[in-house]
Coordinates of C-alpha atoms and ligand atoms in Angstrom, one line a residue:
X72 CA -43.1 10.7 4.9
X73 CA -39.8 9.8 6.4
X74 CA -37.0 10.2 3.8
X75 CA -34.3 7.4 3.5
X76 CA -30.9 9.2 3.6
X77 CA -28.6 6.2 2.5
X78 CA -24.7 6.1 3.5
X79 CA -23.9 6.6 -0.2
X80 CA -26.2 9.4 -0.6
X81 CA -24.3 11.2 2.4
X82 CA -20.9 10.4 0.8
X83 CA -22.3 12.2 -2.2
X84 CA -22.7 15.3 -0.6
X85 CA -19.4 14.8 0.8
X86 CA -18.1 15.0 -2.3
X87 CA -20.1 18.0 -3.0
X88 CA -18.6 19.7 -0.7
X89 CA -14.7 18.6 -1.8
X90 CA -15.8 19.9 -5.2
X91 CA -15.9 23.2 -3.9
X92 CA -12.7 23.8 -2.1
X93 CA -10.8 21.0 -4.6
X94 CA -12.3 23.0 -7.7
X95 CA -10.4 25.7 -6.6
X96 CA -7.3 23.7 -8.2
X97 CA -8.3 23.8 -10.8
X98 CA -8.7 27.3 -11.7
X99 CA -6.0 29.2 -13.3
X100 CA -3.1 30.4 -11.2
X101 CA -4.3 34.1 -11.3
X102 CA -7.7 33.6 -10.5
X103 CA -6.4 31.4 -7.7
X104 CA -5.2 34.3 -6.3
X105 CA -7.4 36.7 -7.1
X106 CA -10.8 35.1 -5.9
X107 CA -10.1 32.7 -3.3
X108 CA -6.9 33.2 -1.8
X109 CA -7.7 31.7 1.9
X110 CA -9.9 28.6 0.5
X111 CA -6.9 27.3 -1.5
X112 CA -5.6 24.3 -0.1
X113 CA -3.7 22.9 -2.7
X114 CA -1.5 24.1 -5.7
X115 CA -0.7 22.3 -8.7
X116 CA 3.2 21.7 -7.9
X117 CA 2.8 22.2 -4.3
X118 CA 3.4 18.3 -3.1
X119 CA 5.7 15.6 -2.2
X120 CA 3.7 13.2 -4.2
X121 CA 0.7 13.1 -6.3
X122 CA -1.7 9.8 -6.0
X123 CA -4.7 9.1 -8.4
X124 CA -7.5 7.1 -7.3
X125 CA -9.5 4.8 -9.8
X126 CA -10.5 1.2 -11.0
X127 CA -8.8 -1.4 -13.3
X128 CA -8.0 -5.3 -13.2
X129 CA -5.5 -7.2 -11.6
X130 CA -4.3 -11.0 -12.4
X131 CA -5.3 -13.8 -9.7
X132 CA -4.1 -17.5 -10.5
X133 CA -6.3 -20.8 -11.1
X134 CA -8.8 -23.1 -9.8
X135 CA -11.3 -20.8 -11.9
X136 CA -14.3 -20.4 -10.6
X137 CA -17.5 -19.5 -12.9
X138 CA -18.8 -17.6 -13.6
X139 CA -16.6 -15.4 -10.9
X140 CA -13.0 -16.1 -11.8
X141 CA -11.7 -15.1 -14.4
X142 CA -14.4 -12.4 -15.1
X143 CA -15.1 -12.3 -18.3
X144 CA -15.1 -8.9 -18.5
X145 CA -11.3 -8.9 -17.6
X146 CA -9.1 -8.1 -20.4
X147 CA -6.6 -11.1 -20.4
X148 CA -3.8 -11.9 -18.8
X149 CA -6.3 -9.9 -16.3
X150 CA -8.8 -12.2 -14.4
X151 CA -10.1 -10.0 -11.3
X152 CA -11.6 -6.1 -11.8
X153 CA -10.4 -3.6 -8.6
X154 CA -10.2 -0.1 -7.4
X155 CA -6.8 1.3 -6.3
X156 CA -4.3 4.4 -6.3
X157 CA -1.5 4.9 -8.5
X158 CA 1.2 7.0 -7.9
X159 CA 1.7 10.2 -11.2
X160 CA 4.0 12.2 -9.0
X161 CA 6.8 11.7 -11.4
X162 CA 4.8 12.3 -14.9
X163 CA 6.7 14.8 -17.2
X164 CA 5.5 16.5 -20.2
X165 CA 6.1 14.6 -23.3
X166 CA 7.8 17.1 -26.5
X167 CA 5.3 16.6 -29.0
X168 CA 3.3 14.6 -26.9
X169 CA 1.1 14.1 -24.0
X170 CA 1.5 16.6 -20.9
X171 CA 2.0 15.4 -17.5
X172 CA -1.9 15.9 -16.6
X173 CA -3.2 13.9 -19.9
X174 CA -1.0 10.8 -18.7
X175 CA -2.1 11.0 -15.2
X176 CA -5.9 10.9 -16.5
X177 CA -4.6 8.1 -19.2
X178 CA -4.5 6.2 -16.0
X179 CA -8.1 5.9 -15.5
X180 CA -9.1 2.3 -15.8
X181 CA -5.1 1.6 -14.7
X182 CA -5.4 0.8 -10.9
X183 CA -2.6 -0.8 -8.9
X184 CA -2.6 -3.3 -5.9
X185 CA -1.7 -3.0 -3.7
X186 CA -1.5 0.9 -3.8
X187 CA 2.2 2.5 -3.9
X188 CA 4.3 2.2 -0.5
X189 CA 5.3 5.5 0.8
X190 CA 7.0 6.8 3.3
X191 CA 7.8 10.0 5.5
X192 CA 10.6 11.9 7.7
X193 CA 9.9 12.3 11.1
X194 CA 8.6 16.1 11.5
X195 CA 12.3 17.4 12.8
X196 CA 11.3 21.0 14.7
X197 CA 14.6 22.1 13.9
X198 CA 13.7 21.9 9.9
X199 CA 10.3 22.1 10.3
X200 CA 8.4 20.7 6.8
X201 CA 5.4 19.3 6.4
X202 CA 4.1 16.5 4.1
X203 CA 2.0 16.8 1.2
X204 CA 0.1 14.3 -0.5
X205 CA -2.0 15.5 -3.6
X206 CA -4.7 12.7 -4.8
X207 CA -7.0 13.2 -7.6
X208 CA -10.2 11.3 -8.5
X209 CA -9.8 9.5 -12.1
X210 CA -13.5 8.2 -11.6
X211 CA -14.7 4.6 -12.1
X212 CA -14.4 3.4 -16.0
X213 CA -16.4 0.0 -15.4
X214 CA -18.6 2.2 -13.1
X215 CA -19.8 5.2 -14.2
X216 CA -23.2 4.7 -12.4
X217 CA -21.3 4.9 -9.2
X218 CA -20.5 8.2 -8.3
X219 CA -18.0 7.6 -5.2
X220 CA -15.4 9.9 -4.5
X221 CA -12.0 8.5 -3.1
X222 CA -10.3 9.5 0.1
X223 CA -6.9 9.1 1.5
X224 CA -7.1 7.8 4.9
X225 CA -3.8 7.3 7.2
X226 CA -4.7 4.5 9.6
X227 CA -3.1 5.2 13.1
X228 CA -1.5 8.5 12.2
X229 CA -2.2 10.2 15.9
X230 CA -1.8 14.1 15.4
X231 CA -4.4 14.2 12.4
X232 CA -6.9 17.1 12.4
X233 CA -10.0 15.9 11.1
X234 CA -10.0 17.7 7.9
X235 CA -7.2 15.9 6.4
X236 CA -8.1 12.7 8.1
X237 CA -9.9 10.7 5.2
X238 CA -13.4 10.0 7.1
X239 CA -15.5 10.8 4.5
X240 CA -18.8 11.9 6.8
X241 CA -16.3 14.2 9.2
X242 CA -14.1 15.4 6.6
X243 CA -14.1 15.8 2.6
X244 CA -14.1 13.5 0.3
X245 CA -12.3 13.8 -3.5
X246 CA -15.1 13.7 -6.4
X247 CA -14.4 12.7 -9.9
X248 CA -12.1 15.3 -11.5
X249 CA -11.5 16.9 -8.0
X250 CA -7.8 17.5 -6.4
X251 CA -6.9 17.4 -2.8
X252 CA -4.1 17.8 -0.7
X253 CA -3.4 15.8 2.6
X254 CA -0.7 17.5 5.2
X255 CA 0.9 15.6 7.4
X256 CA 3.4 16.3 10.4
X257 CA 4.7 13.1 11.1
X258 CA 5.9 13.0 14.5
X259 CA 5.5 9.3 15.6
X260 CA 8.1 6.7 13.6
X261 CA 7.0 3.7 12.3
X262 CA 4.6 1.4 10.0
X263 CA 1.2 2.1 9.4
X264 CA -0.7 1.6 6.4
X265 CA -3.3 3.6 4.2
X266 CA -7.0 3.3 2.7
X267 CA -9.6 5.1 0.7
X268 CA -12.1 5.4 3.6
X269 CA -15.2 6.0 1.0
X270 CA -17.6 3.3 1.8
X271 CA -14.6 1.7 3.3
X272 CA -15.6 -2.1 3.5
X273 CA -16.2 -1.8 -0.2
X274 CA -13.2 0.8 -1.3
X275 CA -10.8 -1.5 1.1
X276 CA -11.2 -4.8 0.0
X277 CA -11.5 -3.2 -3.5
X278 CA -7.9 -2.4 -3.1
X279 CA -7.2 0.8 -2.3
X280 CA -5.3 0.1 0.7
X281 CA -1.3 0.5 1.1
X282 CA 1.9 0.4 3.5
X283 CA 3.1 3.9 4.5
X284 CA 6.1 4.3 6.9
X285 CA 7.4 7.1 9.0
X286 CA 11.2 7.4 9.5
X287 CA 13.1 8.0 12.4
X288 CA 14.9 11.0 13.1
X289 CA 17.9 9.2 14.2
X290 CA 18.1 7.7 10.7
X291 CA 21.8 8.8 8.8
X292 CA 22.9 9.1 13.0
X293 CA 25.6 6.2 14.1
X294 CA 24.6 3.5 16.7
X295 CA 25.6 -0.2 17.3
X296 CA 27.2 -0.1 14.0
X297 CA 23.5 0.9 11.9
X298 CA 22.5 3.8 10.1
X299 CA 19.0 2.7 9.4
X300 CA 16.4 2.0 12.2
X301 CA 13.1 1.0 12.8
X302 CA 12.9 3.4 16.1
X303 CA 14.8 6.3 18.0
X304 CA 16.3 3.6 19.9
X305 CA 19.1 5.5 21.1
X306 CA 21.3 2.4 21.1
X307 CA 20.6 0.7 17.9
X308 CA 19.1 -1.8 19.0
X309 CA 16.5 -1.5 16.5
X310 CA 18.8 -0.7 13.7
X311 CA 19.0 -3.1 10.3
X312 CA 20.5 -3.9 6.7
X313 CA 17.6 -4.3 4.7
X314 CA 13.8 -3.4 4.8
X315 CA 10.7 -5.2 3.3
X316 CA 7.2 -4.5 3.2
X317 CA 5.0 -7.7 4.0
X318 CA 1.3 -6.1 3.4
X319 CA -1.7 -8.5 3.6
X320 CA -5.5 -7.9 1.7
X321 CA -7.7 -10.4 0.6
X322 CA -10.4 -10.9 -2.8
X323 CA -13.7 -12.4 -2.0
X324 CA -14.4 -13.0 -5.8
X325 CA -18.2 -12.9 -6.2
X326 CA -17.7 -9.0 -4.9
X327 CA -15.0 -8.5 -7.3
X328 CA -17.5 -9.7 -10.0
X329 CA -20.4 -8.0 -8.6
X330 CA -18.2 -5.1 -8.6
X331 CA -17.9 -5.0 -12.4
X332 CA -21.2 -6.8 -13.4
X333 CA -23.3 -3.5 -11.2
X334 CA -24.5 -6.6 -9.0
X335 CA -24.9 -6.0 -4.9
X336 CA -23.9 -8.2 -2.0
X337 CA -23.9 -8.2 1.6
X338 CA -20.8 -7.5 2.4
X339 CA -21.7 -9.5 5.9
X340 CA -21.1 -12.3 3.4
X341 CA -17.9 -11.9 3.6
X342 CA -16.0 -14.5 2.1
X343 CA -12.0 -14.2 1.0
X344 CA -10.9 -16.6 -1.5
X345 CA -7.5 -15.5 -1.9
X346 CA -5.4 -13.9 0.7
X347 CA -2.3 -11.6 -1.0
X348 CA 1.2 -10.6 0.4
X349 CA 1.9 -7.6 -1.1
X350 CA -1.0 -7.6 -3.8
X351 CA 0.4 -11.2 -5.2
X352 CA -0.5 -14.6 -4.7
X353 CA 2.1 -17.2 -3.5
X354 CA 4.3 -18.5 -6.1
X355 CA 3.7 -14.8 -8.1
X356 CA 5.0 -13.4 -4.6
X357 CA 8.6 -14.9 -5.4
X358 CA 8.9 -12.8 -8.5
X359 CA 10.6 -9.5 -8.4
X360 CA 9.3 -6.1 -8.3
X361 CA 8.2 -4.5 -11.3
X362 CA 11.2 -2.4 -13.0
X363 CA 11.8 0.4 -10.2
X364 CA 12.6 3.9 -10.7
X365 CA 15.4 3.7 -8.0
X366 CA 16.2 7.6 -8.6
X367 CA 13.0 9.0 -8.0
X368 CA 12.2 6.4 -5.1
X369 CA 12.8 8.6 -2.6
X370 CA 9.5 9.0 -0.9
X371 CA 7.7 6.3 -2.2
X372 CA 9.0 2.9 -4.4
X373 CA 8.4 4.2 -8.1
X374 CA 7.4 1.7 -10.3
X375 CA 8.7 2.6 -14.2
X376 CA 5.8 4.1 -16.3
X377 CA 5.9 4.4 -20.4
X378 CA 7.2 7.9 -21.3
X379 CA 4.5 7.8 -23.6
X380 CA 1.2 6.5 -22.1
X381 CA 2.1 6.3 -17.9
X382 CA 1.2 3.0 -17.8
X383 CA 3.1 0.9 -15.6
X384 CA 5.8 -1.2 -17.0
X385 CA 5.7 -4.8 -15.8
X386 CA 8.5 -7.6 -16.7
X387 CA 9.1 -8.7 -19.7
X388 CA 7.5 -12.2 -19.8
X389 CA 5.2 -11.0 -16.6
X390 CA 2.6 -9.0 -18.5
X391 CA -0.2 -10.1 -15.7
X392 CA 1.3 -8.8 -13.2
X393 CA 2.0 -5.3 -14.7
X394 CA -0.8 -3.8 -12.1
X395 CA 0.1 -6.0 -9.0
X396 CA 4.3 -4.8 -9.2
X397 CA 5.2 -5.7 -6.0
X398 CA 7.5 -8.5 -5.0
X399 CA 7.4 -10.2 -1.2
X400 CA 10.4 -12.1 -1.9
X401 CA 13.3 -11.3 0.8
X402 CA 17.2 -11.7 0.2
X403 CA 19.6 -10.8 2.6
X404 CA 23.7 -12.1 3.9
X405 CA 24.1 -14.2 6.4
X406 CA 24.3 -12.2 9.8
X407 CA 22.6 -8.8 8.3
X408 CA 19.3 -7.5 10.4
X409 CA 16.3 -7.4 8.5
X410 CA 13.1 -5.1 8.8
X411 CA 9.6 -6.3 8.1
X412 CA 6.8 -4.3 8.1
X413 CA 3.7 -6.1 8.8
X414 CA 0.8 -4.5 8.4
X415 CA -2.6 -6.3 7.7
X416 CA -6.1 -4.9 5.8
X417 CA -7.6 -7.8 4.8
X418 CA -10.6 -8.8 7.2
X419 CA -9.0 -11.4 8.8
X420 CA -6.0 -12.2 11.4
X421 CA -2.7 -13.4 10.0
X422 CA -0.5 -15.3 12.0
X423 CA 2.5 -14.6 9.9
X424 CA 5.3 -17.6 10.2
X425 CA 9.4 -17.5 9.8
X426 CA 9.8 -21.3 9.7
X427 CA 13.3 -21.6 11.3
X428 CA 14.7 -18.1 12.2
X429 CA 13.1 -16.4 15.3
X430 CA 11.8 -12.8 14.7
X431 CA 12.3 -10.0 17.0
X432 CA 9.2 -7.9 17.5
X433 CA 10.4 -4.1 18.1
X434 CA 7.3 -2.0 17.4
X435 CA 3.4 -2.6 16.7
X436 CA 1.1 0.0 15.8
X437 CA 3.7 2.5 14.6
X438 CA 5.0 2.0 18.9
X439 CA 8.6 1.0 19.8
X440 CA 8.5 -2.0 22.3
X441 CA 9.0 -0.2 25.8
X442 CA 7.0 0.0 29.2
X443 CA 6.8 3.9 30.0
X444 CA 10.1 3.6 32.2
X445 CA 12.1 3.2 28.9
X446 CA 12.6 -1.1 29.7
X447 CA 12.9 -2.9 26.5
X448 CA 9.7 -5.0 26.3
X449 CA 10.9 -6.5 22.6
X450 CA 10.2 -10.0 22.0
X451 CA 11.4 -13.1 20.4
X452 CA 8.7 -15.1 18.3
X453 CA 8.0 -17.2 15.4
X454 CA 4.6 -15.7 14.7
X455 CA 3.5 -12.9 14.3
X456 CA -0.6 -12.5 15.0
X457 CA -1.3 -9.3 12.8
X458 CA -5.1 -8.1 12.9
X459 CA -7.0 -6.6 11.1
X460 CA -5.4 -2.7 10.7
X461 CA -2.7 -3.8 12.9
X462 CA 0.6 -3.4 11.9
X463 CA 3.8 -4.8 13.1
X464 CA 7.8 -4.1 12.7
X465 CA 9.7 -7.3 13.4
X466 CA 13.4 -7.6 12.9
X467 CA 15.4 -10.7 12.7
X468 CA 19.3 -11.6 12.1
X469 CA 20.0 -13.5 9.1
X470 CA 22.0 -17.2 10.1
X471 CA 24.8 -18.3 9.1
X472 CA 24.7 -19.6 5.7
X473 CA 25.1 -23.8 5.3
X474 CA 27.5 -23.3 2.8
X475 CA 27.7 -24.9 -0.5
X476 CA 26.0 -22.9 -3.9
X477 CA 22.8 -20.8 -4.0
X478 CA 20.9 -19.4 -0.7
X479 CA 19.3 -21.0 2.3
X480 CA 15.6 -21.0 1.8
X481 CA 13.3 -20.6 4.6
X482 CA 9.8 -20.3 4.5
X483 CA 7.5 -17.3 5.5
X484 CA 3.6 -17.6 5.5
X485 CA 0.2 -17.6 7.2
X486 CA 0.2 -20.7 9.2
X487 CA -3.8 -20.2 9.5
X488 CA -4.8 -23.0 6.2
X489 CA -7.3 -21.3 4.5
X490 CA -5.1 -17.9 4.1
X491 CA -1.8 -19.9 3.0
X492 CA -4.0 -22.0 0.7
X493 CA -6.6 -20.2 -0.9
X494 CA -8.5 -22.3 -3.5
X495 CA -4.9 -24.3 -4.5
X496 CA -5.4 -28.3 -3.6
X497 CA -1.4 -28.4 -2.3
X498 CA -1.7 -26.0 0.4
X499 CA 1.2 -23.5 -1.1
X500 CA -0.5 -20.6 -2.2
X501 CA -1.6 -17.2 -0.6
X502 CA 0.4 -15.4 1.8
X503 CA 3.8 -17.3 1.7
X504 CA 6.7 -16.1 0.5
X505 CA 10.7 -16.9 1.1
X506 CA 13.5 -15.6 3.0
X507 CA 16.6 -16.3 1.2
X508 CA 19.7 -16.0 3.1
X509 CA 23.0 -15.8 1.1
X510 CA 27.1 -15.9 1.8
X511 CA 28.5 -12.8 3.0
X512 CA 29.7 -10.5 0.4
X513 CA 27.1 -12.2 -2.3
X514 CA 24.9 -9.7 -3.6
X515 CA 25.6 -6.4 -2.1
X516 CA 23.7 -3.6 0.1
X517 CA 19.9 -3.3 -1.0
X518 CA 19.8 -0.4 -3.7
X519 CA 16.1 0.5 -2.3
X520 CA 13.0 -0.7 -0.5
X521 CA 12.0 -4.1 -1.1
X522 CA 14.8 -4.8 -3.3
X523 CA 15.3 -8.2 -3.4
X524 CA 18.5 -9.7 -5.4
X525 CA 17.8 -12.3 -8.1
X526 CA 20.3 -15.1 -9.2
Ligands
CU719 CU1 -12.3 5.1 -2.7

């Protein structure tokens, strides 16, 4: 008799074999030494950051839908149950209280969407480091029938070697409790983004998906006036002021549901019913980021945790968004450059929208704008068509400002309906956002990524 050898049973064993070379973490350090000095791939300590990969609920606004939205399984202000990484790099031991470790696995249950941006140096030869990214499996809460282990998978990165490349049935995978450490040597700037590639469809529009960035080598150097640049441009041309992440998934809400209520679906079925912008849904997509962590953002944007339990810390008066912290609003002066990085993993194509300021496209797919003679191939647009797993960095100059009080508003969105509306009747909601262009002098350099001034 044949035997049926699903996908998931395959990912299983995948995991299986993780378990062996990520159980090596967790041995003491001696034994580490002792037994399996040349299978050791990862140290507890040894990383630049440390991601944990698990479920948890995020907040999606009315029409409600039932028996699909809110789920009543949802603890409120929560409506919609996900999967997603979080980022415990920064956990300390607690005098008295809980260590480090017993806060990251307090995070079980705690997911985030969309997972934290990171982002990387260009490998420099002369100072040659590599990049480690630890990621541990918390397991499933909602789930603990399903046995998936988690992955870290960096879409477009071009030097990978298979083993730290995320595809679960050419690589390893991480299973509950396991550890494993990704290496990277950056050596191509730009945006990309990141997903668990575990039954990827399903992990993916879960929410385990994220914007990671590589930075250029020139950064710090001096050219057309810029210290920060999307590119080694050489010239500054594509140097800029302020950066923004502009990243793009969807929730098909039956699957959500199904998710949590052990129900399957087709996943040809396919059906979005709200597109996001940075894991929010237009007008939550105006408010500002969770309280950051501006000191330790330094390779990825920190969202504050309680010293006591990890959890994240939302806004006061924004409880419901304490697991989507992300803001997509953008400030900036009149006449500054501004960097957006576009990159889309929801299903569909966005055809992203500055209504009154043309954007310059410099780079798509982590690639400057050049033909292989060096010419400058950027382009002037309006909109932006970003695929699926495309990404795009587009930079455009601020205009002057009208004068009068408070900023000039312009509006950025998905011109395609059904993504800027979602289920709302007034065609407003979705991926939309606002550029808000202010007086020169008015609110100062941007203290960190997607730091967007309030007044
Ligand atoms: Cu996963």
């Amino acid at each position: 008799m044949k035997k049926h050898f699903s996908r998931r049973d395959f990912l299983k064993l995948a995991g299986g074999a993780a378990a062996t070379v990520a159980g090596v973490s967790l041995l003491p350090q001696f034994l580490r030494k002792t037994l399996m000095p040349d299978q050791v791939v990862n140290a507890a300590g040894d990383y630049d950051l440390y991601f944990a990969g698990t479920d948890g609920w995020m907040y999606n606004p009315p029409p409600y839908i039932s028996p699909y939205h809110p789920d009543v399984l949802a603890p409120a202000p929560f409506t919609n149950y996900m999967f997603g990484f979080r980022d415990v790099t920064h956990y300390v031991d607690s005098v008295g209280g809980p260590t480090a470790e017993e806060k990251v696995q307090n995070q079980k249950m705690k997911a985030q969407h969309n997972a934290p941006f990171f982002w990387v140096n260009q490998f420099d030869p002369g100072n040659p480091v590599d990049f480690k990214l630890q990621v541990t499996n918390l397991g499933l809460q909602i789930r603990p029938d399903l046995t998936d282990p988690h992955t870290l998978h960096w879409h477009g990165f071009r030097n990978v070697i298979p083993f730290f490349d995320g595809e679960p049935t050419g690589s390893v995978a991480i299973p509950t409790g396991g550890f494993f450490t990704y290496v990277y040597r950056p050596r191509d700037p730009g945006t990309y983004m990141y997903h668990c590639h575990v039954e990827d469809v399903e992990h993916v529009h879960m929410g385990m998906t994220g914007i990671v960035f590589v930075r250029p080598l020139q950064d710090g150097q001096s050219f057309g006036g810029f210290t920060k640049f999307a590119y080694n441009d050489g010239d500054g041309s594509t140097g800029y002021d302020r950066e923004f992440p502009m990243f793009m998934s969807e929730v098909w809400l039956k699957a959500r549901w199904n998710g949590a209520h052990i129900q399957e679906h087709l996943w040809a079925d396919f059906k979005a019913d709200f597109s996001l912008l940075n894991g929010r849904v237009y007008p939550d997509t105006l408010l500002p980021n969770s309280p950051i962590d501006v000191a330790a953002s330094t390779k990825s944007l920190v969202i504050q945790t309680d010293p006591d339990t990890g959890d994240l810390i939302p806004n006061a008066g924004l409880e419901h968004l304490q697991s989507q912290p992300h803001s997509a609003l953008v400030t900036c002066e009149e006449g500054e450059r501004v960097l957006l990085r576009f990159a889309n993993l929801g299903f569909r194509e966005a055809a992203m929208t500055l209504a009154g300021i043309k954007m310059r496209v410099v780079g798509r797919d982590a690639t400057p704008m050049q033909s292989r003679d060096g010419t400058d191939t950027s382009y002037y647009t309006d909109t932006v068509l970003v695929g699926a797993g495309e990404s795009f960095d587009v930079i455009f100059e601020a205009p002057p400002h009208s004068g009068g009080s408070g900023p000039d508003t312009y509006v950025l969105y998905n011109r395609r309906y059904t993504q800027v509306s979602n289920l709302s009747d007034g065609g407003a909601a979705g991926q939309r956002t606002e550029v808000r262009v202010y007086p020169n002098g008015a609110i100062g350099p941007q203290a960190y990524f997607n730091d967007a001034v309030l007044y």
